[in-house]
Tab-separated table of N, CA and C in Angstrom:
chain	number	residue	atom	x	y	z
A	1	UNK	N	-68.273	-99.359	52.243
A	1	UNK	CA	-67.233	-99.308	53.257
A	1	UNK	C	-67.272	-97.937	53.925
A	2	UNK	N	-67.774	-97.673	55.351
A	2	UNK	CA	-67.542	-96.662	56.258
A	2	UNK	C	-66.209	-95.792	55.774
A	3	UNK	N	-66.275	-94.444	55.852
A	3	UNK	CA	-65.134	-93.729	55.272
A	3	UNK	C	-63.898	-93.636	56.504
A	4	UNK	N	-64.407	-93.978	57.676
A	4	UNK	CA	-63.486	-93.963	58.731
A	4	UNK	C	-61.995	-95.305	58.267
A	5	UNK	N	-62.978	-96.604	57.652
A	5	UNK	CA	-62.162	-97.603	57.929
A	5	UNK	C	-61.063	-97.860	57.249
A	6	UNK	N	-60.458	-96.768	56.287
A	6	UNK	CA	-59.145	-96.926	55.932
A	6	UNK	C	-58.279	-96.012	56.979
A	7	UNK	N	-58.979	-95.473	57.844
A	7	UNK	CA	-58.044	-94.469	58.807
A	7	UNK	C	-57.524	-95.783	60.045
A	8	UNK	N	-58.227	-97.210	60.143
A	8	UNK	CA	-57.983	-97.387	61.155
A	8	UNK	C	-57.064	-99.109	60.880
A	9	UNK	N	-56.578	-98.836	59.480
A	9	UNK	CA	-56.159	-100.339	58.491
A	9	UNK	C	-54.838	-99.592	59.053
A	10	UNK	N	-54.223	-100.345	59.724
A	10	UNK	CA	-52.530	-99.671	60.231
A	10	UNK	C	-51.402	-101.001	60.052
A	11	UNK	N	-50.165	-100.922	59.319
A	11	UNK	CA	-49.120	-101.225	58.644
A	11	UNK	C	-49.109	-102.038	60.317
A	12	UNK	N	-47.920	-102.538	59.972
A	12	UNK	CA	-47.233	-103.413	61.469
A	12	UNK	C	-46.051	-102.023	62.012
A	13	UNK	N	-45.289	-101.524	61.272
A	13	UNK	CA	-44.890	-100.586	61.583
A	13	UNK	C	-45.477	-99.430	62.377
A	14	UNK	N	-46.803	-99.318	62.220
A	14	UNK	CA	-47.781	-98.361	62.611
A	14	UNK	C	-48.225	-98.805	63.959
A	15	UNK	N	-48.463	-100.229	63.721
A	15	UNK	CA	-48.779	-101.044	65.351
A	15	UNK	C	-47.715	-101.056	66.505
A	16	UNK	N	-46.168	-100.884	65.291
A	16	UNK	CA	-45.175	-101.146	66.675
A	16	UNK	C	-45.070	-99.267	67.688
A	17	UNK	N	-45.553	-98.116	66.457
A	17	UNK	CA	-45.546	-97.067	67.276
A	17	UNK	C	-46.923	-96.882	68.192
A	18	UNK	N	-47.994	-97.592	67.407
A	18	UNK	CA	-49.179	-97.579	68.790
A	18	UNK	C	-48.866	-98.281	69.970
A	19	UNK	N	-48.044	-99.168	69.831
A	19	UNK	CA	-47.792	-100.049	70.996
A	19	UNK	C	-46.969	-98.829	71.946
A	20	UNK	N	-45.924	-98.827	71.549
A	20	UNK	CA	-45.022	-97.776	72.005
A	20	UNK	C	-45.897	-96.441	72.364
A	21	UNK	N	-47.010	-95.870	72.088
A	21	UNK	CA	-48.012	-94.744	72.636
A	21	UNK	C	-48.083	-95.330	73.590
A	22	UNK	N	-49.261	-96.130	73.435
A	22	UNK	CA	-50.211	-96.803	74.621
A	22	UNK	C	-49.082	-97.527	75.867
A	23	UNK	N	-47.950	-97.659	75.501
A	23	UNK	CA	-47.137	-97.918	77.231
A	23	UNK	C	-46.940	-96.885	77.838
A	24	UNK	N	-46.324	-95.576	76.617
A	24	UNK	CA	-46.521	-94.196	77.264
A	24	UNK	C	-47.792	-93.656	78.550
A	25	UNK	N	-48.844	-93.972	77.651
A	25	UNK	CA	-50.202	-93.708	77.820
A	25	UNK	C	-50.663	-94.258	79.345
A	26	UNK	N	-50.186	-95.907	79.396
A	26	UNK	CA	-50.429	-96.600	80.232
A	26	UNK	C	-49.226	-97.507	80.576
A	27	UNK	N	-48.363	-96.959	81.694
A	27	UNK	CA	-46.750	-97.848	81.305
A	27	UNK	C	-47.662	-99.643	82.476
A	28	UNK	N	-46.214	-99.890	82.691
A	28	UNK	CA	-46.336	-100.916	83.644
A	28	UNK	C	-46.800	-100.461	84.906
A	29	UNK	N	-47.120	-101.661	85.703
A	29	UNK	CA	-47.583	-101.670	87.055
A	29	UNK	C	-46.723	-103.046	87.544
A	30	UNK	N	-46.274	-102.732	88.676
A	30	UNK	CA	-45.999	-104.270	89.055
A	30	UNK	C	-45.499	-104.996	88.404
A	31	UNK	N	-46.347	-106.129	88.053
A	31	UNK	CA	-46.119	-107.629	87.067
A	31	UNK	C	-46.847	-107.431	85.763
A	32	UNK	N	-47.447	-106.169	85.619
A	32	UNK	CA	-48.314	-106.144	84.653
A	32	UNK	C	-47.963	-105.277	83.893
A	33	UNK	N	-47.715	-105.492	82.313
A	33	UNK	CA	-46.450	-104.500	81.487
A	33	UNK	C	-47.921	-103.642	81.300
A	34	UNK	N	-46.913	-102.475	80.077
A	34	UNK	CA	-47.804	-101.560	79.757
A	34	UNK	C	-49.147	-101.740	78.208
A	35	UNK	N	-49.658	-100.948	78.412
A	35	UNK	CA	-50.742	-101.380	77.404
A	35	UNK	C	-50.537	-101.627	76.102
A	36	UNK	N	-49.346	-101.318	75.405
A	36	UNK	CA	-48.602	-101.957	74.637
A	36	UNK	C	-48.167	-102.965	74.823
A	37	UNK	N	-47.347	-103.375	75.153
A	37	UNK	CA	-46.681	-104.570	75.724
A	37	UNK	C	-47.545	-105.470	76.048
A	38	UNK	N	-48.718	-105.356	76.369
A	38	UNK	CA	-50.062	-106.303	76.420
A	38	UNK	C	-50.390	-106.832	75.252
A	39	UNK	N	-49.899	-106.452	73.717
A	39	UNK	CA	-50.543	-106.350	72.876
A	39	UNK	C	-52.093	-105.915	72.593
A	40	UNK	N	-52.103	-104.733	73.337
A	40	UNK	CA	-53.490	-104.229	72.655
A	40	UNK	C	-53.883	-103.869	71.982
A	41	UNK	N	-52.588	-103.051	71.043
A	41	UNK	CA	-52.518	-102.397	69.827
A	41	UNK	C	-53.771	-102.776	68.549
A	42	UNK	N	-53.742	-104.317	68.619
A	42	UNK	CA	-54.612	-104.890	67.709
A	42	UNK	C	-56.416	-104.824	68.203
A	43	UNK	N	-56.110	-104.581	69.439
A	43	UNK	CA	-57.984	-104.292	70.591
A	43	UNK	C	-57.929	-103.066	70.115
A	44	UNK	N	-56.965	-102.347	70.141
A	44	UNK	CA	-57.223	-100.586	70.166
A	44	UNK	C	-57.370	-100.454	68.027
A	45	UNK	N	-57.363	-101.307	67.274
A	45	UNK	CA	-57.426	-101.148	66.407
A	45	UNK	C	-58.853	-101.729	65.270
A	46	UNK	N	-59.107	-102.680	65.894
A	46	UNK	CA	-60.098	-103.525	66.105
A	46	UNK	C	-61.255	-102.421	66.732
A	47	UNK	N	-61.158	-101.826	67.845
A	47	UNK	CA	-62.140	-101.342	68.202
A	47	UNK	C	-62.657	-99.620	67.682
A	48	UNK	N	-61.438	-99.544	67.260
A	48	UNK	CA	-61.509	-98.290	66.323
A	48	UNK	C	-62.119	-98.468	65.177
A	49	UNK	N	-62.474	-99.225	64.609
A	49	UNK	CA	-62.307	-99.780	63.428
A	49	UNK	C	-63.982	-99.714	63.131
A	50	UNK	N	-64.551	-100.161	64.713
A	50	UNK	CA	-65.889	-99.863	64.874
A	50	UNK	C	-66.847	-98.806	65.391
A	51	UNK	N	-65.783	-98.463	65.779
A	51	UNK	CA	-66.606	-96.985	66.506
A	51	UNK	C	-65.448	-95.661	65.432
A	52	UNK	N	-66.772	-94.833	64.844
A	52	UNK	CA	-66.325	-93.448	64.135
A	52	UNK	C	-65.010	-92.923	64.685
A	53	UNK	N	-66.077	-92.002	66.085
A	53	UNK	CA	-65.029	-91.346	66.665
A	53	UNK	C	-63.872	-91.665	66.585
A	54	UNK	N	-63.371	-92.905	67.381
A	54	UNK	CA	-62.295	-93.624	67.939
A	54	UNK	C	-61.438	-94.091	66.147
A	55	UNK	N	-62.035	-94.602	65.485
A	55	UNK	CA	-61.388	-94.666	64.164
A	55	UNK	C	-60.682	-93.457	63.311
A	56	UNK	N	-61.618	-92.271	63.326
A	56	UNK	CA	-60.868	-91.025	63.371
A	56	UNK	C	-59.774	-90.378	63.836
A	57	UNK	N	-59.872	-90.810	65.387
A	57	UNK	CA	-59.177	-90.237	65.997
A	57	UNK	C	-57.520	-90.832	66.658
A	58	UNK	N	-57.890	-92.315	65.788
A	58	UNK	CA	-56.600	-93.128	65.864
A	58	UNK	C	-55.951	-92.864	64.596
A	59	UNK	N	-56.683	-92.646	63.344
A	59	UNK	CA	-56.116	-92.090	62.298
A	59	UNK	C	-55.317	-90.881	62.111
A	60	UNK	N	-55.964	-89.698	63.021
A	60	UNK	CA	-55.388	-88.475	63.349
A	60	UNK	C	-54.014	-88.521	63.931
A	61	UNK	N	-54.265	-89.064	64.547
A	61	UNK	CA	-53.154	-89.182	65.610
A	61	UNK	C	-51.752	-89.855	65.021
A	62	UNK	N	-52.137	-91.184	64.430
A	62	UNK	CA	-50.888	-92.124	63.383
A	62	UNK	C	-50.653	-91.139	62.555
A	63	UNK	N	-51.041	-89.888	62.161
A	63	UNK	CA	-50.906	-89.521	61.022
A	63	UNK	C	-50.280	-88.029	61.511
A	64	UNK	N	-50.492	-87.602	62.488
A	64	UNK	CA	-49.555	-86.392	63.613
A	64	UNK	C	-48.122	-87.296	63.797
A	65	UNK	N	-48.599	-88.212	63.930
A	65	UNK	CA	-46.996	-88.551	64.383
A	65	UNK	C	-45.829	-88.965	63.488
A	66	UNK	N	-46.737	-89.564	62.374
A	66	UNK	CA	-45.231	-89.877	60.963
A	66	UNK	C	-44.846	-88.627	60.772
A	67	UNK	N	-45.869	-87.547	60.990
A	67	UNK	CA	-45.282	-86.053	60.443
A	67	UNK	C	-44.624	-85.083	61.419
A	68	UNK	N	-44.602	-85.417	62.938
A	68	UNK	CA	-44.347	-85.306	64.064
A	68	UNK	C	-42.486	-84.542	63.278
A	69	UNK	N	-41.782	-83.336	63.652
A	69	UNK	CA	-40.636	-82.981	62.674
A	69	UNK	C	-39.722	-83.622	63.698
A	70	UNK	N	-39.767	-83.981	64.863
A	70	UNK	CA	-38.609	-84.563	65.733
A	70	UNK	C	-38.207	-86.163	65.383
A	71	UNK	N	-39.802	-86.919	64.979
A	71	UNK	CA	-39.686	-87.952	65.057
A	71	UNK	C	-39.066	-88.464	63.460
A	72	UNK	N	-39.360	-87.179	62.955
A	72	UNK	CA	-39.328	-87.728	61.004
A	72	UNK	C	-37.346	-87.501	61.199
A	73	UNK	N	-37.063	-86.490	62.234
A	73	UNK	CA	-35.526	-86.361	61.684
A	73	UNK	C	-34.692	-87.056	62.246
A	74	UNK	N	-35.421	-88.372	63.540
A	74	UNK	CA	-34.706	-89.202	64.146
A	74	UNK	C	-34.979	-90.366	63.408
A	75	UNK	N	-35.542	-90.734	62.492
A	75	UNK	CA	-35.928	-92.250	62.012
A	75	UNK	C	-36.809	-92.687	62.666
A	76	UNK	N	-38.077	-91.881	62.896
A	76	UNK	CA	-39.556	-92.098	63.214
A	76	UNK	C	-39.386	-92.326	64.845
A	77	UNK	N	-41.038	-92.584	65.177
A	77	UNK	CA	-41.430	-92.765	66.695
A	77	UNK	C	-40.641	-93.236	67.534
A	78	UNK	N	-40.114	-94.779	66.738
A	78	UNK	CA	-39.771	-95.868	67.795
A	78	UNK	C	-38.071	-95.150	67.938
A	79	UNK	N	-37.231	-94.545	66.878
A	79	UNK	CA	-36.200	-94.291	67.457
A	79	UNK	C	-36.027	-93.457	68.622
A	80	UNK	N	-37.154	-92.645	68.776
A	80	UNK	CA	-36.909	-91.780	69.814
A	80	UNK	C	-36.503	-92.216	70.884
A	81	UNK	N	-36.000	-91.519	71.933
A	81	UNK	CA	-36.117	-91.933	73.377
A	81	UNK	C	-37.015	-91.299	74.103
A	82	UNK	N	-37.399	-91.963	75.352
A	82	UNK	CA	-38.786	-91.960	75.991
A	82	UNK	C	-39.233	-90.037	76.209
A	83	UNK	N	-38.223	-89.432	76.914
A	83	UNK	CA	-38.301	-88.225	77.095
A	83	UNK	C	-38.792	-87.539	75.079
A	84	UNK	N	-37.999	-88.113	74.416
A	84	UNK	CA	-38.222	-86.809	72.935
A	84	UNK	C	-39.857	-87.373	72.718
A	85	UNK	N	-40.590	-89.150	73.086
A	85	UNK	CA	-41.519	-89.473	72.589
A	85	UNK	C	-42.900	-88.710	73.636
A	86	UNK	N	-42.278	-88.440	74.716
A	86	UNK	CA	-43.011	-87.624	75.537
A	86	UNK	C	-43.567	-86.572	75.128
A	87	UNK	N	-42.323	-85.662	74.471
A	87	UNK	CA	-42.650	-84.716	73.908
A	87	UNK	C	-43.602	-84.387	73.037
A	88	UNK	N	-43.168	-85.525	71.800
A	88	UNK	CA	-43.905	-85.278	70.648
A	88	UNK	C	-45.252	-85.247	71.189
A	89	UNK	N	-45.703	-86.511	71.659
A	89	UNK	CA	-47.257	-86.603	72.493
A	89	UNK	C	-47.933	-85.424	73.200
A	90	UNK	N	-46.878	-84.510	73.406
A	90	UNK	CA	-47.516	-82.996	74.006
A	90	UNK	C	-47.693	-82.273	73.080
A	91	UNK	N	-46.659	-82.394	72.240
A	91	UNK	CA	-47.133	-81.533	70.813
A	91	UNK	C	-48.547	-81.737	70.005
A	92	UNK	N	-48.943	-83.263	69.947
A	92	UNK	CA	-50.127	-83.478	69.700
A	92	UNK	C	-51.228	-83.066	70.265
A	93	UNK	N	-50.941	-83.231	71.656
A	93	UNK	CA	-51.903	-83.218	72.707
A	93	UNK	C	-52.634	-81.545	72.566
A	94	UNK	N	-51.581	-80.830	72.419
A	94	UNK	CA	-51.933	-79.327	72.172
A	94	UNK	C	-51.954	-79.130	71.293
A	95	UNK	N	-51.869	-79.622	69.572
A	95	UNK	CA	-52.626	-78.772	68.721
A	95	UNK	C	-53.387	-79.889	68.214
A	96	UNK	N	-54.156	-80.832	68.222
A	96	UNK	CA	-54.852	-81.444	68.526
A	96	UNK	C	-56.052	-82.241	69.605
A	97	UNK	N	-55.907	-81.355	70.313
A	97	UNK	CA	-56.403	-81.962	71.557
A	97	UNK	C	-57.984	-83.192	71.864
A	98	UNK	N	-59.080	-82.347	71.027
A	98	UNK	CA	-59.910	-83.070	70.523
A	98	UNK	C	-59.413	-84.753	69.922
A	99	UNK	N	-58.460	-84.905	68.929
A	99	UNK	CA	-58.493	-86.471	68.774
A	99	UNK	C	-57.568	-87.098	69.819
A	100	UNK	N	-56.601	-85.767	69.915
A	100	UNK	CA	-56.232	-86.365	71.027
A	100	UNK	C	-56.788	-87.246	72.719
A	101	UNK	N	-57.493	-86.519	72.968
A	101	UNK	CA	-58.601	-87.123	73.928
A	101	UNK	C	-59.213	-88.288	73.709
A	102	UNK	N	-59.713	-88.329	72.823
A	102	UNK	CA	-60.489	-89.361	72.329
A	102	UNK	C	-59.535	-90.660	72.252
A	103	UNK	N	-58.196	-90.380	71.583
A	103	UNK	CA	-57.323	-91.249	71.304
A	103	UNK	C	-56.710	-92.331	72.627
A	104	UNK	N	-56.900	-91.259	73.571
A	104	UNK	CA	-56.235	-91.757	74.843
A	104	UNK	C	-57.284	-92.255	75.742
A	105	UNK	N	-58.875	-91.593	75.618
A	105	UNK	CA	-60.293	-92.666	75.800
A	105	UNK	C	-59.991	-93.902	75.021
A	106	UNK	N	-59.972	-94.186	73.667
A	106	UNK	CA	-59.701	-95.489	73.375
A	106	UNK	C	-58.180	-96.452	73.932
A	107	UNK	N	-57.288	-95.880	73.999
A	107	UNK	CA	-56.374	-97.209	75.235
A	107	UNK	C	-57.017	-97.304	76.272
A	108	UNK	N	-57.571	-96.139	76.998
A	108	UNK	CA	-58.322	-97.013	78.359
A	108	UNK	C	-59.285	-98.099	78.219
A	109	UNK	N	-60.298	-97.601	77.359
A	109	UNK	CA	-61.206	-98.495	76.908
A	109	UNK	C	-60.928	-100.029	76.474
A	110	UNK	N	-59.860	-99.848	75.760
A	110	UNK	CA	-59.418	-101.577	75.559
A	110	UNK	C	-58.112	-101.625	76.652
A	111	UNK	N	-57.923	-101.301	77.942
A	111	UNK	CA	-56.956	-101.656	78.825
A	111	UNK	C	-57.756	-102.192	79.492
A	112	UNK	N	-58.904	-101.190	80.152
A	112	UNK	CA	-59.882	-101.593	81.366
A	112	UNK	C	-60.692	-102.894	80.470
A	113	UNK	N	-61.003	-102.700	79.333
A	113	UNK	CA	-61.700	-104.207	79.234
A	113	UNK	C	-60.749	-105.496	78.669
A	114	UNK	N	-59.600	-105.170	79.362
A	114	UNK	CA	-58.490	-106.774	79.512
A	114	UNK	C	-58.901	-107.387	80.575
A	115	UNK	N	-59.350	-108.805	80.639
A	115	UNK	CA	-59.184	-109.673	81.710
A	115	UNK	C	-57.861	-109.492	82.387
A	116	UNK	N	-56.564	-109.206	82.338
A	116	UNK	CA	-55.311	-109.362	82.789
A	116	UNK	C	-55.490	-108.077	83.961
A	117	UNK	N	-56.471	-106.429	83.022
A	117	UNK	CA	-56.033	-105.201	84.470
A	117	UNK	C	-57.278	-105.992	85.433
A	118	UNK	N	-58.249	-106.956	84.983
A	118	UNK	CA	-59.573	-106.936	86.163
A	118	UNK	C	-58.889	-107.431	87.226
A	119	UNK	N	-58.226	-108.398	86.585
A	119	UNK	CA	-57.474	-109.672	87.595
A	119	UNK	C	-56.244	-108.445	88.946
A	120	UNK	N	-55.840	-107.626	87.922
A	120	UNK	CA	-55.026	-106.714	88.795
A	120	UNK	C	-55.327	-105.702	89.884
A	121	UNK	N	-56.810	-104.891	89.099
A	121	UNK	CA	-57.139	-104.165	89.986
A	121	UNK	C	-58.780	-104.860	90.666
A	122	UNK	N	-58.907	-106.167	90.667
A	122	UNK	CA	-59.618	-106.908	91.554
A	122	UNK	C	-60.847	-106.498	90.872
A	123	UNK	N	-61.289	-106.570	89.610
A	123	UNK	CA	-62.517	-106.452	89.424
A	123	UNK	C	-63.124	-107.948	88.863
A	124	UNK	N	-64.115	-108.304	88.882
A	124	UNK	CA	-65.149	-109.280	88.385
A	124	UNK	C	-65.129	-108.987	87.314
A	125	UNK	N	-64.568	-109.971	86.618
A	125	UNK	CA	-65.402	-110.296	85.007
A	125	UNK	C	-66.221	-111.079	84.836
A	126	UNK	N	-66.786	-110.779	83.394
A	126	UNK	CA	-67.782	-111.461	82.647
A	126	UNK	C	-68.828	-110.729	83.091
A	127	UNK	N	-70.004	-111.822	82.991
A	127	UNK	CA	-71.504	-111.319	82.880
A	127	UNK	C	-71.807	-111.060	84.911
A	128	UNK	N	-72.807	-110.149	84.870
A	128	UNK	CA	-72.801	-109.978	86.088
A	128	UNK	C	-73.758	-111.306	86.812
A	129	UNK	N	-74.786	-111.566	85.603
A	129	UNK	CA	-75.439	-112.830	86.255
A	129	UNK	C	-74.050	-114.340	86.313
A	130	UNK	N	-74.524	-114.980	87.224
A	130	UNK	CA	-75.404	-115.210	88.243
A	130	UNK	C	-74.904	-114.799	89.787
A	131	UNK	N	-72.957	-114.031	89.441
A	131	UNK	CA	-72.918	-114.004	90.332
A	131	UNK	C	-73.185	-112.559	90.923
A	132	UNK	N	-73.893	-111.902	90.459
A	132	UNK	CA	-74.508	-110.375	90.694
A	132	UNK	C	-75.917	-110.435	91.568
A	133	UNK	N	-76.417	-109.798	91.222
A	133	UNK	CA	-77.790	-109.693	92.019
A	133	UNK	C	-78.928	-110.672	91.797
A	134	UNK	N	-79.747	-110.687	92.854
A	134	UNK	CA	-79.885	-111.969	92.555
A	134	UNK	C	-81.644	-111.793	91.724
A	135	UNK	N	-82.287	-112.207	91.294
A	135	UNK	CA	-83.484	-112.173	90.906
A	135	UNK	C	-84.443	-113.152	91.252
A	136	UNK	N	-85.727	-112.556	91.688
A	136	UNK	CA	-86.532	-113.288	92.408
A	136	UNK	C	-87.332	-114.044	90.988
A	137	UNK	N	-87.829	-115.415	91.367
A	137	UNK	CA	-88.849	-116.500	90.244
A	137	UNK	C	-89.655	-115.576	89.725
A	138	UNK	N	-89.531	-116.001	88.856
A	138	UNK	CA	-90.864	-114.987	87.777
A	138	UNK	C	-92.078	-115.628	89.128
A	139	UNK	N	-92.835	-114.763	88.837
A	139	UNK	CA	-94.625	-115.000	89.727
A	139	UNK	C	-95.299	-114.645	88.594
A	140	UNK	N	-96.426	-115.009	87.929
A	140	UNK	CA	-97.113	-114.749	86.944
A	140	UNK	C	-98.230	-114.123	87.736
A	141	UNK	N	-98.123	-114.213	88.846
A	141	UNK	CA	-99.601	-113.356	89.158
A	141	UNK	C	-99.407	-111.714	88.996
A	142	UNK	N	-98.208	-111.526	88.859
A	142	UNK	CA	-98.095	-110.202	88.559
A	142	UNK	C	-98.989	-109.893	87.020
A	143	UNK	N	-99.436	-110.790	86.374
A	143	UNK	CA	-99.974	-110.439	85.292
A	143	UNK	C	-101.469	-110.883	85.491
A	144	UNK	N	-102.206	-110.919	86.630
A	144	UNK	CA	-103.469	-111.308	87.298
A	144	UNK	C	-104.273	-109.885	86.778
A	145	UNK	N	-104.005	-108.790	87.297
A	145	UNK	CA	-104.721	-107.724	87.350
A	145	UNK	C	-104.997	-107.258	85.857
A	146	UNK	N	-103.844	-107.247	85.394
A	146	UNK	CA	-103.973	-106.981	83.599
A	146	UNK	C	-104.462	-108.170	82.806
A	147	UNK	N	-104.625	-109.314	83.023
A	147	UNK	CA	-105.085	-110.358	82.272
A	147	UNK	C	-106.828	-109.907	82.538
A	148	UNK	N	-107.454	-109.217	83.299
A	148	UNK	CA	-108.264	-109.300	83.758
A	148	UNK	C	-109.365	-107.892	83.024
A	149	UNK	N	-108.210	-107.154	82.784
A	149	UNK	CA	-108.637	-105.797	81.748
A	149	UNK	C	-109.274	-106.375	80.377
A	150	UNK	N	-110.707	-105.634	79.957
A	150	UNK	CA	-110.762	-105.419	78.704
A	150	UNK	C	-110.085	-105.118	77.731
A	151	UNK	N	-110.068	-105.606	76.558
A	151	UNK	CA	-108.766	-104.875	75.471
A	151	UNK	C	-109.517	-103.360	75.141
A	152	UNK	N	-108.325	-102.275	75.457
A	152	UNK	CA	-108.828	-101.117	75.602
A	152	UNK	C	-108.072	-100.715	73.811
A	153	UNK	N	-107.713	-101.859	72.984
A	153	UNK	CA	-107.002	-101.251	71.875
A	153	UNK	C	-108.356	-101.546	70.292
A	154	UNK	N	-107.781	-100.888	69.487
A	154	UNK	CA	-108.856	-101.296	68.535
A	154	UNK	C	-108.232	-102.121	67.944
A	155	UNK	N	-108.958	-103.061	67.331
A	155	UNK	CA	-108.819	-104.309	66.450
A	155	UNK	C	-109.082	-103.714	64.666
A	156	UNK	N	-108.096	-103.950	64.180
A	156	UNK	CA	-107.612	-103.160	62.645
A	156	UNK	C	-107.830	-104.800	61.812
């Protein structure tokens, strides 16, 4: 078992304050709530889970914030209000900054790859074939000139 992957095994309690980050992180738009409220919490955990960095650095971070002294003397993250949860997130942000970064690369990473923001900010999903570029019929004569070479390799 990768030593990252108990950093990125998070309680439901733990999911309801990632949720609550990641709207921070990424609130609403429009019709489209925030990256919490999307339930991504479980993409952003899931994908941590596979990548080092990002598993580290979601661990770091869950683990700045139970110890966070504003949030421990209000009855954790979620009691806060938006302005004290602001805060704390700056407090991280600056003496952590490194996982911090990283932490806030992984909500984009599983926001931008929701079908729900493509649909919003007009991007194409899925595979780019067939409706991408287009590719011309294989021609095998492209392999005329080299079929035509001696084998220049040695035979073992």
């Amino acid at each position: 078992m990768p030593e990252h992957d108990n950093e990125t095994k998070l309680t439901d309690a733990d999911r309801l304050v990632l949720s609550a980050v990641m709207d921070l992180i990424v609130p609403a738009v429009d019709e489209l709530p925030g990256a919490g409220e999307m339930g991504l919490a479980e993409a952003a955990e899931e994908f941590a889970g596979k990548e080092v960095k990002y598993g580290v650095s979601l661990g770091r971070v869950m683990e700045a914030l139970s110890l966070e002294p504003s949030a421990r003397a209000e009855g954790g993250f979620a009691a806060l209000d938006e302005e004290q949860r602001v805060a704390a997130l700056q407090v991280l942000e600056a003496n952590i900054p490194g996982y911090f970064d990283d932490f806030v690369d992984l909500v984009y990473i599983v926001y931008y790859s929701d079908e729900r923001v493509h649909k919003r900010i007009g991007w194409r999903s899925g595979p780019l074939q067939p409706l991408g570029w287009e590719m011309p019929a294989w021609d095998p004569a492209v392999l005329e000139t080299v079929s035509k070479r001696k084998p220049f390799w040695r035979k073992v």
